[in-house]
Structure formats: structure tokens, C-alpha cells
Coordinates of C-alpha atoms in Angstrom, one line a residue:
M174 CA 0.0 0.0 0.0
G175 CA 3.0 2.4 -0.4
C176 CA 4.4 4.0 2.7
C177 CA 2.5 3.9 6.0
A178 CA 0.3 6.7 7.3
S179 CA 2.9 8.0 9.7
E180 CA 5.4 8.5 6.9
L181 CA 2.7 10.4 4.9
E182 CA 2.0 12.6 7.9
E183 CA 5.7 13.2 8.5
R184 CA 6.1 14.5 4.9
T185 CA 3.0 16.6 5.1
Q186 CA 4.2 18.3 8.3
K187 CA 7.4 19.4 6.6
V188 CA 5.4 21.7 4.3
A189 CA 5.6 25.3 5.4
E190 CA 3.2 28.1 4.6
V191 CA 3.9 31.0 2.3
T192 CA 6.0 33.8 3.9
E193 CA 5.1 37.5 3.9
D194 CA 7.8 38.6 1.5
H195 CA 6.1 36.9 -1.5
K196 CA 4.9 39.9 -3.6
D197 CA 5.3 38.7 -7.2
P198 CA 2.2 37.1 -8.8
L199 CA 2.6 33.4 -9.7
D200 CA 0.4 32.0 -12.5
I201 CA 1.3 28.7 -14.2
V202 CA -0.7 26.0 -16.0
V203 CA 0.7 22.5 -15.4
N204 CA -0.2 19.5 -17.5
I205 CA 0.6 16.2 -15.7
V206 CA 0.8 13.9 -18.8
E207 CA 1.5 10.4 -17.4
A208 CA 3.6 8.3 -15.2
K209 CA 5.5 5.1 -16.0
G210 CA 6.9 2.3 -13.9
V211 CA 4.6 2.8 -10.9
P212 CA 5.4 -0.1 -8.5
D213 CA 2.9 -2.8 -7.5
C214 CA 1.8 -1.5 -4.2
D215 CA -2.0 -2.0 -3.8
T216 CA -4.1 -4.3 -1.5
N217 CA -1.4 -6.7 -0.1
G218 CA 1.3 -4.2 -0.8
I219 CA 4.8 -4.8 -2.3
N220 CA 5.7 -7.0 0.7
G221 CA 2.5 -9.1 0.3
K222 CA 2.3 -12.4 -1.5
E223 CA 0.0 -11.1 -4.2
E224 CA 1.1 -7.9 -5.9
Q225 CA -1.5 -5.6 -7.5
K226 CA -1.2 -2.4 -9.4
A227 CA -1.6 0.9 -7.6
D228 CA -4.6 3.2 -8.1
T229 CA -2.3 6.2 -8.8
F230 CA -2.9 9.9 -8.6
C231 CA -0.4 12.8 -8.6
Q232 CA -0.5 15.7 -6.3
F233 CA 1.4 18.8 -7.4
F234 CA 2.3 22.3 -6.4
I235 CA 4.9 25.0 -6.7
A236 CA 7.6 25.5 -4.0
E237 CA 10.5 27.9 -3.7
D238 CA 13.0 25.4 -2.4
A239 CA 14.4 22.2 -3.8
E240 CA 13.0 20.1 -0.9
G241 CA 9.5 21.3 -1.5
K242 CA 9.0 22.7 2.0
H243 CA 7.9 26.2 1.2
I244 CA 4.7 26.1 -0.9
V245 CA 3.9 29.2 -2.9
S246 CA 0.8 28.0 -4.8
N247 CA -2.4 26.0 -4.4
K248 CA -2.2 22.2 -4.4
E249 CA -3.8 20.3 -7.2
R250 CA -4.2 16.6 -8.0
T251 CA -5.0 14.4 -10.9
P252 CA -7.9 11.9 -10.9
Y253 CA -6.7 8.4 -9.8
R254 CA -6.2 5.7 -12.4
L255 CA -7.2 2.2 -11.5
N256 CA -4.8 -0.7 -11.3
T257 CA -2.1 0.3 -13.8
P258 CA 1.7 0.9 -13.7
E259 CA 1.4 3.5 -16.5
P260 CA -1.4 5.9 -15.6
K261 CA -2.2 8.5 -18.3
W262 CA -3.8 11.8 -17.3
S263 CA -3.2 14.8 -19.5
C264 CA -4.5 16.7 -16.5
H265 CA -4.3 20.5 -16.8
R266 CA -4.6 22.7 -13.7
R267 CA -3.7 26.3 -12.9
L268 CA -1.2 26.9 -10.1
H269 CA -1.3 30.4 -8.7
G270 CA -0.2 32.5 -5.7
K271 CA 2.6 34.8 -4.7
Y272 CA 6.3 34.2 -4.8
N273 CA 9.7 35.9 -4.6
K274 CA 11.0 36.2 -8.2
E275 CA 14.6 36.4 -6.9
K276 CA 14.3 32.8 -5.9
R277 CA 13.9 29.6 -8.0
M278 CA 10.6 27.9 -8.7
Y279 CA 10.2 24.2 -8.1
L280 CA 7.4 21.9 -9.2
V281 CA 6.7 19.3 -6.6
M282 CA 5.0 16.1 -7.9
D283 CA 4.1 13.3 -5.5
L284 CA 2.5 10.0 -6.6
Y285 CA -0.1 8.4 -4.2
D286 CA -2.0 5.1 -4.2
F287 CA -5.7 6.0 -3.7
D288 CA -7.7 4.1 -1.2
T289 CA -11.5 4.4 -0.8
Y290 CA -11.7 3.9 2.9
S291 CA -8.4 5.1 4.2
K292 CA -5.8 7.8 3.6
P293 CA -3.9 7.6 0.3
D294 CA -0.4 6.1 0.5
L295 CA 2.6 8.0 -0.6
I296 CA 4.5 6.1 -3.3
G297 CA 7.2 8.6 -4.2
G298 CA 7.8 12.0 -5.7
T299 CA 10.1 14.4 -7.5
V300 CA 11.0 18.1 -7.3
V301 CA 11.9 19.8 -10.6
D302 CA 13.4 23.3 -11.0
I303 CA 11.1 24.9 -13.6
T304 CA 12.4 28.5 -13.4
D305 CA 14.0 28.4 -16.8
I306 CA 12.0 25.7 -18.5
E307 CA 10.6 26.7 -21.9
S308 CA 6.8 27.1 -21.8
G309 CA 5.0 24.0 -23.3
K310 CA 8.1 21.8 -23.3
T311 CA 7.5 18.2 -22.4
I312 CA 9.7 17.0 -19.5
T313 CA 10.2 13.6 -17.9
S314 CA 11.5 13.3 -14.4
D315 CA 12.5 10.3 -12.2
I316 CA 10.3 9.5 -9.2
H317 CA 12.2 8.9 -6.0
F318 CA 10.6 6.3 -3.7
Y319 CA 9.9 7.0 -0.1
G320 CA 10.0 4.9 3.1
S321 CA 9.1 1.2 2.7
N322 CA 8.7 1.6 -1.1
Q323 CA 12.4 2.5 -1.3
K324 CA 13.5 -0.5 0.7
D325 CA 11.2 -2.8 -1.4
M326 CA 12.6 -1.5 -4.7
Q327 CA 16.1 -2.2 -3.5
K328 CA 15.1 -5.7 -2.5
K329 CA 13.5 -6.3 -5.9
A330 CA 16.6 -4.9 -7.6
K331 CA 18.9 -7.4 -5.9
K332 CA 16.6 -10.3 -7.1
S333 CA 16.2 -9.1 -10.7
G334 CA 19.5 -7.4 -11.2
T335 CA 17.9 -4.1 -12.3
L336 CA 16.4 -1.3 -10.4
Q337 CA 12.8 -0.4 -11.4
K338 CA 12.6 3.1 -12.8
C339 CA 9.5 5.2 -12.2
T340 CA 9.0 8.5 -14.1
V341 CA 6.4 11.3 -14.4
T342 CA 6.0 13.4 -17.6
F343 CA 4.7 17.0 -17.5
Q344 CA 4.4 20.3 -19.2
T345 CA 4.3 23.9 -17.8
F346 CA 2.8 26.9 -19.5
T347 CA 3.8 30.4 -18.4
G348 CA 2.2 33.5 -20.0
K349 CA 0.2 31.4 -22.5
K350 CA -3.3 32.8 -23.4
W351 CA -6.1 30.4 -24.2
P352 CA -9.4 31.5 -25.7
T353 CA -11.8 32.6 -23.0
K354 CA -15.0 32.1 -25.1
K355 CA -15.5 28.6 -26.4
T356 CA -18.3 26.6 -28.0
F357 CA -18.9 22.9 -27.3
F358 CA -21.4 20.7 -29.1
F359 CA -22.6 17.9 -26.9
I360 CA -24.1 15.0 -28.9
R361 CA -26.0 12.2 -27.2
H362 CA -25.6 8.7 -28.6
G363 CA -28.3 6.9 -30.5
E364 CA -30.6 4.3 -29.1
S365 CA -28.7 1.3 -27.7
K366 CA -29.5 -2.4 -27.2
W367 CA -30.3 -1.6 -23.5
N368 CA -32.7 1.2 -24.6
E369 CA -34.4 -1.5 -26.8
A370 CA -34.7 -3.8 -23.7
E371 CA -36.4 -0.9 -21.9
H372 CA -39.0 -0.7 -24.6
Q373 CA -39.6 -4.5 -24.2
I374 CA -40.2 -4.0 -20.5
L375 CA -42.7 -1.3 -21.1
K376 CA -44.5 -3.3 -23.7
E377 CA -44.7 -6.5 -21.7
G378 CA -45.5 -4.7 -18.4
K379 CA -43.0 -6.8 -16.4
V380 CA -39.3 -7.4 -15.9
L381 CA -38.3 -10.4 -17.9
G382 CA -35.3 -12.6 -17.2
G383 CA -33.6 -11.7 -20.5
V384 CA -34.0 -8.0 -19.7
T385 CA -32.3 -8.3 -16.3
T386 CA -29.5 -10.1 -18.1
M387 CA -29.3 -7.1 -20.4
A388 CA -29.3 -4.8 -17.4
K389 CA -26.3 -6.6 -16.1
G390 CA -24.5 -6.4 -19.4
R391 CA -21.7 -4.1 -20.3
D392 CA -21.2 -1.4 -22.9
H393 CA -24.2 -2.2 -25.1
P394 CA -23.8 -1.0 -28.8
L395 CA -26.3 0.8 -30.9
N396 CA -29.3 -1.1 -32.1
Y397 CA -30.6 -0.6 -35.6
I398 CA -32.7 2.4 -34.5
G399 CA -29.7 4.0 -32.9
I400 CA -27.7 3.5 -36.1
Q401 CA -30.5 5.1 -38.1
Q402 CA -30.6 8.0 -35.6
A403 CA -26.9 8.6 -36.1
Y404 CA -27.3 8.6 -39.9
D405 CA -30.3 11.0 -39.4
L406 CA -28.0 13.4 -37.4
N407 CA -25.5 13.2 -40.2
K408 CA -28.1 14.1 -42.7
R409 CA -29.4 17.0 -40.6
W410 CA -26.1 18.8 -40.1
K411 CA -25.0 18.3 -43.7
E412 CA -28.3 19.8 -44.9
K413 CA -27.7 22.7 -42.3
N414 CA -31.1 22.0 -40.7
N415 CA -32.1 24.9 -38.5
D416 CA -35.7 23.9 -37.7
K417 CA -37.1 25.6 -34.6
P418 CA -36.2 23.5 -31.6
E419 CA -38.6 22.3 -28.9
L420 CA -37.3 24.9 -26.5
G421 CA -34.9 27.9 -26.6
P422 CA -33.8 30.0 -29.5
T423 CA -33.4 28.8 -33.1
P424 CA -29.8 28.2 -34.2
T425 CA -28.4 30.8 -36.6
E426 CA -26.4 30.1 -39.8
E427 CA -23.3 31.2 -37.8
D428 CA -24.1 28.5 -35.2
I429 CA -24.4 25.8 -37.8
E430 CA -21.1 27.0 -39.5
K431 CA -19.4 26.7 -36.1
F432 CA -20.5 23.0 -36.0
V433 CA -19.4 22.3 -39.6
N434 CA -16.0 23.9 -39.0
A435 CA -15.4 22.6 -35.4
D436 CA -11.7 22.3 -34.5
K437 CA -11.7 19.1 -32.6
V438 CA -13.8 15.9 -32.0
L439 CA -13.9 14.1 -28.7
S440 CA -15.8 11.0 -27.7
S441 CA -16.7 8.7 -24.8
P442 CA -14.9 5.3 -25.2
L443 CA -18.2 3.5 -24.7
T444 CA -19.3 1.7 -27.9
R445 CA -22.6 3.4 -28.4
A446 CA -21.1 6.9 -28.2
L447 CA -18.1 6.2 -30.5
Q448 CA -20.4 4.5 -33.0
T449 CA -22.6 7.6 -33.0
C450 CA -19.6 9.7 -33.5
L451 CA -18.2 7.8 -36.4
I452 CA -21.6 7.6 -38.2
G453 CA -23.1 10.9 -37.1
L454 CA -20.0 12.9 -38.1
E455 CA -19.0 10.9 -41.2
G456 CA -17.8 13.4 -43.8
H457 CA -17.0 16.1 -41.2
K458 CA -13.7 17.7 -42.2
T459 CA -12.2 17.6 -38.7
L460 CA -13.1 14.0 -38.2
T461 CA -11.7 13.1 -41.6
D462 CA -8.5 15.1 -41.3
K463 CA -7.7 14.8 -37.6
G464 CA -9.8 11.9 -36.4
V465 CA -11.4 11.6 -32.9
R466 CA -9.8 11.6 -29.5
L467 CA -11.3 9.3 -26.8
H468 CA -11.6 10.7 -23.3
R469 CA -12.6 8.5 -20.4
Q470 CA -14.3 11.3 -18.5
L471 CA -17.0 11.6 -21.2
R472 CA -18.3 8.1 -20.3
E473 CA -21.8 7.8 -18.8
V474 CA -22.6 8.3 -15.1
K475 CA -23.0 4.9 -13.4
N476 CA -26.2 4.7 -11.4
R477 CA -27.3 1.8 -9.3
I478 CA -28.1 -0.5 -12.3
G479 CA -25.7 1.2 -14.6
W480 CA -23.6 -1.8 -15.8
D481 CA -24.0 -0.2 -19.2
A482 CA -21.6 2.5 -18.1
L483 CA -18.8 -0.1 -17.8
G484 CA -16.5 -0.8 -20.6
K485 CA -15.6 -4.1 -22.1
E486 CA -12.3 -3.3 -23.9
T487 CA -9.3 -1.1 -23.5
G488 CA -6.8 0.5 -25.9
E489 CA -6.5 -1.0 -29.4
K490 CA -9.4 -3.5 -28.8
I491 CA -11.9 -0.6 -28.7
P492 CA -12.0 0.1 -32.5
V493 CA -12.1 -3.6 -33.2
R494 CA -15.2 -3.9 -31.0
I495 CA -16.8 -0.9 -32.8
A496 CA -16.5 -2.5 -36.2
S497 CA -17.6 -5.9 -34.9
C498 CA -20.8 -4.6 -33.3
L499 CA -21.7 -2.6 -36.4
T500 CA -21.2 -5.6 -38.6
E501 CA -23.3 -7.9 -36.3
E502 CA -26.2 -5.4 -36.3
A503 CA -26.0 -4.9 -40.0
K504 CA -26.3 -8.7 -40.5
A505 CA -29.1 -9.0 -37.9
R506 CA -31.1 -6.1 -39.4
A507 CA -30.2 -6.4 -43.1
E508 CA -33.6 -5.1 -44.2
E509 CA -33.5 -1.9 -42.1
L510 CA -29.7 -1.3 -42.6
K511 CA -29.3 -2.0 -46.3
D512 CA -26.6 0.8 -46.7
L513 CA -24.5 -0.5 -43.8
T514 CA -22.4 -2.8 -46.0
P515 CA -19.0 -4.3 -45.0
E516 CA -17.4 -1.6 -47.2
E517 CA -19.4 1.1 -45.3
V518 CA -18.3 -0.3 -41.9
K519 CA -14.7 -0.3 -43.1
K520 CA -15.0 3.3 -44.3
L521 CA -16.6 4.5 -41.0
T522 CA -14.0 2.9 -38.9
S523 CA -11.0 3.9 -41.0
V524 CA -10.7 7.4 -39.4
E525 CA -7.9 7.9 -36.9
I526 CA -8.9 7.1 -33.3
D527 CA -6.6 8.6 -30.7
L528 CA -7.0 6.1 -27.8
N529 CA -5.6 8.6 -25.3
D530 CA -6.3 7.5 -21.7
T531 CA -8.1 4.2 -22.5
F532 CA -5.2 1.8 -22.4
S533 CA -5.9 0.9 -18.7
H534 CA -9.1 0.3 -16.8
W535 CA -11.0 3.5 -17.9
W536 CA -14.3 2.8 -16.1
D537 CA -15.2 2.6 -12.5
P538 CA -16.8 -0.7 -11.4
D539 CA -18.7 1.0 -8.6
R540 CA -21.5 3.5 -8.9
D541 CA -20.4 7.1 -9.3
T542 CA -20.6 9.2 -6.1
K543 CA -21.3 12.9 -6.2
S544 CA -17.6 13.6 -5.5
E545 CA -16.5 11.4 -8.4
I546 CA -18.9 13.0 -10.8
S547 CA -17.7 16.4 -9.6
E548 CA -14.1 15.4 -10.2
R549 CA -14.8 14.0 -13.6
I550 CA -16.6 17.3 -14.6
T551 CA -13.7 19.3 -13.3
D552 CA -11.2 17.2 -15.2
I553 CA -12.9 17.3 -18.6
M554 CA -13.7 21.0 -18.3
H555 CA -10.0 21.8 -17.5
T556 CA -9.0 19.7 -20.6
L557 CA -11.4 21.7 -22.7
R558 CA -10.4 25.0 -21.2
Y559 CA -6.7 24.6 -21.6
C560 CA -6.5 23.5 -25.2
D561 CA -6.0 25.7 -28.2
E562 CA -9.2 24.7 -30.0
E563 CA -12.2 27.1 -29.6
T564 CA -15.0 24.9 -31.0
I565 CA -15.2 21.2 -30.0
I566 CA -17.7 18.4 -30.6
C567 CA -18.1 15.9 -27.8
T568 CA -20.1 12.7 -28.3
G569 CA -21.3 11.1 -25.1
H570 CA -24.2 10.5 -22.7
S571 CA -27.3 12.3 -21.4
L572 CA -26.7 11.9 -17.7
F573 CA -23.2 13.2 -17.8
F574 CA -24.1 16.1 -20.2
R575 CA -26.9 17.0 -17.8
E576 CA -24.5 17.1 -14.9
I577 CA -22.3 19.5 -16.8
C578 CA -25.3 21.7 -17.4
R579 CA -26.1 21.6 -13.7
A580 CA -22.6 22.5 -12.8
Y581 CA -22.1 25.4 -15.2
I582 CA -25.5 27.0 -15.8
G583 CA -25.4 29.9 -13.4
G584 CA -21.7 29.1 -12.6
G585 CA -20.5 28.1 -9.1
H586 CA -19.1 24.6 -9.8
K587 CA -16.6 23.5 -7.2
T588 CA -15.0 20.1 -7.1
I589 CA -16.3 18.0 -4.2
P590 CA -13.2 16.5 -2.6
Q591 CA -12.9 12.7 -1.9
K592 CA -13.1 11.5 1.6
L593 CA -9.5 12.0 2.5
G594 CA -9.8 13.5 6.0
K595 CA -11.7 15.8 8.4
K596 CA -10.8 18.9 6.4
E597 CA -12.1 17.4 3.1
K598 CA -15.2 16.0 4.8
K599 CA -16.1 19.5 6.1
E600 CA -15.5 21.1 2.7
R601 CA -17.6 18.4 1.1
E602 CA -20.6 19.3 3.2
V603 CA -20.2 23.0 2.5
I604 CA -20.1 22.5 -1.3
K605 CA -23.1 20.1 -1.2
K606 CA -25.1 22.7 0.7
Q607 CA -24.2 25.4 -1.8
Q608 CA -25.3 23.2 -4.6
K609 CA -28.7 22.6 -3.0
T610 CA -29.3 26.3 -2.4
K611 CA -27.9 27.5 -5.8
E612 CA -29.7 30.6 -7.1
Y613 CA -30.2 31.3 -10.8
N614 CA -30.4 34.8 -12.2
G615 CA -30.7 36.3 -15.7
W616 CA -30.6 33.8 -18.6
A617 CA -29.9 30.9 -16.2
A618 CA -33.3 31.4 -14.6
T619 CA -35.3 31.1 -17.8
E620 CA -37.2 28.1 -19.0
F621 CA -34.7 26.6 -21.5
P622 CA -31.6 26.5 -19.2
Q623 CA -33.7 25.1 -16.4
A624 CA -34.9 22.4 -18.8
L625 CA -31.2 21.5 -19.5
I626 CA -30.7 21.1 -15.7
K627 CA -33.7 18.9 -15.2
R628 CA -34.3 16.9 -18.4
K629 CA -32.4 14.5 -20.6
L630 CA -31.5 15.0 -24.3
N631 CA -33.2 12.6 -26.8
N632 CA -31.1 10.0 -28.5
G633 CA -29.1 11.6 -31.3
A634 CA -29.7 15.1 -30.0
C635 CA -27.1 17.9 -30.3
L636 CA -26.7 20.7 -27.8
M637 CA -24.6 23.8 -28.4
A638 CA -23.2 25.3 -25.2
N639 CA -21.3 28.6 -25.2
F640 CA -18.8 28.7 -22.3
D641 CA -17.3 31.8 -20.7
F642 CA -13.9 31.1 -19.2
S643 CA -13.0 34.8 -18.6
S644 CA -12.4 34.3 -14.9
D645 CA -9.2 32.7 -13.6
Q646 CA -11.4 31.0 -10.9
P647 CA -12.9 27.8 -12.2
E648 CA -16.0 28.2 -9.9
K649 CA -16.9 31.3 -12.0
W650 CA -16.8 29.5 -15.3
E651 CA -20.3 29.2 -16.8
I652 CA -22.5 28.4 -19.7
A653 CA -23.4 31.8 -21.0
S654 CA -26.0 30.6 -23.6
A655 CA -27.1 27.4 -25.2
K656 CA -29.2 26.1 -28.1
L657 CA -30.6 22.8 -29.4
M658 CA -29.2 22.1 -32.8
F659 CA -30.6 20.5 -36.0
G660 CA -34.2 20.1 -34.6
S661 CA -33.0 18.2 -31.5
K662 CA -35.4 17.6 -28.7
F663 CA -35.5 16.6 -25.0
K664 CA -36.8 13.3 -23.9
S665 CA -40.5 13.8 -23.1
E666 CA -41.6 14.1 -19.5
K667 CA -43.8 11.1 -20.0
K668 CA -40.9 9.0 -21.2
A669 CA -38.7 10.3 -18.4
K670 CA -41.4 9.2 -15.8
E671 CA -41.5 5.8 -17.5
D672 CA -37.7 5.5 -17.3
K673 CA -37.8 6.2 -13.6
E674 CA -40.5 3.6 -13.0
L675 CA -38.6 1.2 -15.2
E676 CA -35.4 1.7 -13.3
E677 CA -37.2 1.0 -10.0
K678 CA -38.6 -2.3 -11.4
V679 CA -35.3 -3.5 -12.7
Y680 CA -33.5 -2.5 -9.6
E681 CA -36.0 -4.3 -7.3
K682 CA -35.7 -7.5 -9.4
L683 CA -31.9 -7.4 -9.4
Q684 CA -31.9 -6.8 -5.7
S685 CA -34.3 -9.6 -5.0
E686 CA -32.0 -11.9 -7.0
G687 CA -29.1 -10.8 -4.8
Q688 CA -27.3 -9.2 -7.8
I689 CA -26.9 -5.8 -6.1
P690 CA -26.8 -4.6 -2.5
E691 CA -29.2 -2.1 -1.0
D692 CA -27.8 1.4 -1.7
K693 CA -29.6 4.6 -0.9
N694 CA -26.9 7.0 -2.0
V695 CA -27.3 6.7 -5.7
V696 CA -27.5 9.0 -8.7
S697 CA -31.0 8.9 -10.2
P698 CA -31.3 8.5 -14.0
A699 CA -34.5 10.5 -14.2

């Protein structure tokens, strides 16, 4: 489990507060890219009989001394990565404060093994002088192991003849200006096999055995209706459809041109989302020329029966699964999908897919807590904020997109910290209370943005959200305006009510079968 708690406390106690002579402003954006060679130190620990990979996160901050004792910035941390020796983050955060420019600046990066029910264990760290480093340059630094980890690495080296090397790769950006006004297009995936099973339940009026099996399944692909919905979205944007939407203002020609000329395409790694991306955006210049980049944080929120939010494949196997599922559905529904030939599937899946952070376990096996959802939102929004592109298309899921709307309509989003100690627990309660009593003013208080907070997008729907990143404080970032694109609609209130009733039925059946434990602290899909 890394070093013991006392060693962690000893290191923490060495950190001093900022001194009064710090008068010069400090403002640096740091990107923690990845780590490699993280030792096996989870569960039974390095000394245990069974070695398991660490659930690693990186905490980082700026100090004015080479030992990292005198902190002159806020502390930030990456999300943890499950069970991998090579965690990938691409985690951008702003470090700011006051410092003495006559002194050197050091970036302190410590790797920890995350534990759900106890304090994180310190694995090792590094301190890098970044005073004269070129802005944007990629740097790799060796991690030095602490305490018991250091001894264990030495023992292993004697046995194997080589000393395991652990590194962390990062970038720093000083004085760089990113666009403060950005437009994101959020596309919900088409109907999936699980959605089809839902319709079966509603039709039969009872929960069938086969449907509960579906509910326990993972990563369902699009069914034939979902594939048709993706093709329909493709047709609508190519025809520059600007039909009056169900709610909110009608998109302008300028809005449509923003979509057509979007700079970047991101997608959830879940099969139904990536399939929708490849079909729905087929022929889009950016998808054709630059491809699509996968991002694990765009995956769906996992509720109490949300096995469908769990992935099946990682890394290079993801595109293989995409093609396989499209081919299978095309054969099963040959009459409805006449145009989805083997040649068409090959063309759709021939675009470049940047697998990014999906090479390790990119989904969480447990339900998403509020703090985990909050951290995911913070992570993806910092990724979008600190990139050069101004207009980005994101293909994903209704629950997660709704959580983004809830966080940024009216501003005020703060990351809910994990349960790491008394300080974090107190901060969690304060933030949760602020969320419950959040007040909406101006545009945020009108009917359409309130619908975005409460309702789900229909399958194949597209939402344009204009973000304002003018403030240096993330809690003041906000959605300044939004529009439903290409005749998109919300899921009807009747259907949303049916979904909620359905979720209760399936949950009760699964619980009666002993498939899931009783859990009151859940994220509702309605």
C-alpha cells in the first residue's frame, strides 16, 4: 500500500506556509501527462504475497525550495487511475499564488495510491526546477521512492539485477493565453441495445429474465434504430437544418457553421457513443482530417443499475469492437440497414482514433458518487479550457451532459473532494449545501436552461453550449448561452417518468436476486 500513514504525515508536516515577502504574482498552468513504472503496491502491498497495481494519482504544487518545503501555490491533484503501472492523465490545472521572483521555482509532484476507505499512501515523488524551462516543453523526471517503497525497490533490484525506474511526464505553461470564449457541441448517442430492452419491459409490463440479463450487461452497442438516428443526425447537419427547436432560440447560420467547422472531436470510449460519433460525423472535415480523441471522463454516469456504463475493452481493442458490433447489427437487421455494408463499416472505422487514456481500466466498477462525478466534470472542463481549439464536438451521454449543465449553468461549480480527512469532509458538506441552495439569475433562470438542468436529451440530439472562461477562478466559469441544434429535442416528461419507474422495477428485481446490495446513496437517472 505504499508508505505507512505516519510517513505520509511526516512528509505533510514538513510543508511550510507562504512567507510574507512573496509579492510577485505566480500563474502557471501545469499538465501532468503520465507516469510510468509505478510499483505494484496495492491491497497486499509490495511486501504481500499477491502484488496488485496501484490506483495512482499525482498531487502537485509550486515551492520555492528544492526540498518542496515552502509552498507558494495552491495544491492540485489528478484523478486516480485504477490498477495500472502506467497511468495517463493529461491533467491540466492552474497553479497560482505569490512568490519571490529572486528565488527559484520548483514543481513538486508526489504519486499516491488512492484508497477508498483510508488515507492515500505516498509512493514517491520528485521536485523539478522549472524556473528556466521553456513554456510548453515536455519534461520527464524520475520519481524517488519514499520509506518502505524505497526498501522494497532495493530488494527487488537485488533479485532481478535491475532497479525499477518510475517517471512522471509533465508540461508547464507560463504566459500562454487560451481563448476565453469557447463553444462545445454535446451529442447524445443513438438508441442502444439496452434502450431497446427498456421498450420491451414497457411493452410486456413486467421485468423479464432476459432483460435483467441485459441490465447486467456491459457497454451495449447501438441497435438498428440508434444507427438510423446517427445517420439522421449526419443528414441534418449536412443539410444545415435549422428547424425551430422544442425549447430555446433557433440556431443561426453562424451557429451551424461553427459546428461544420469545429476544430476538434472528442468521444466517450463507450461503444454506443463512439459508433454515434463515427456515423453521425461521417464526412465532417475535422473527423476526416484529424480523427477523434477518446476521453474516459466523457463516459456515462454509473447509477445503481448502470452496468452499461462499464467498458468491455481497452486500448487497441476498442476500435475492433466498434467494427464488430456494427457488422453484427447490419447482418441481424439487413432489411433496415441496407446501406451498412461491409465496405461502409470499413470506411466508417477507417478514421484515426486517438486512444488517449483508455489503455488501462478507464471505467469505475462502482456507482459514481457525487464527488466522483464532480471530479470528472472538473477534469474534462479543464481539458477543454486549456486546449487551443475554440469549437469542440463531444459525443457522449445524457446523464453526464446534464451534470455538466447543472454544474455550469449559473456558474458556481466546485470540485467535491474525496473523503481524505476531516478537512475534506467538512469542505464536502459546505459544497453540497451550496449546490442545493444554488440561485439562478438572468438567462440561467429562464425556461430553457432550467430544462437543461432537469431533463435529458433525446437519442441523437445535439446541444450547443457557449462557455465563458473569462475568470481565472474555475468556480466562476459558466455556460453563457445554449441552443438545441438541428431540430433536436428533449426526452418527453412522460418518457422520463416511464424511465424512472422502469429503473425501479429492474433495480427491485436485481436486488431480489441478490445481484446488487441495497444502496440509498445513488445517482438517479431521471
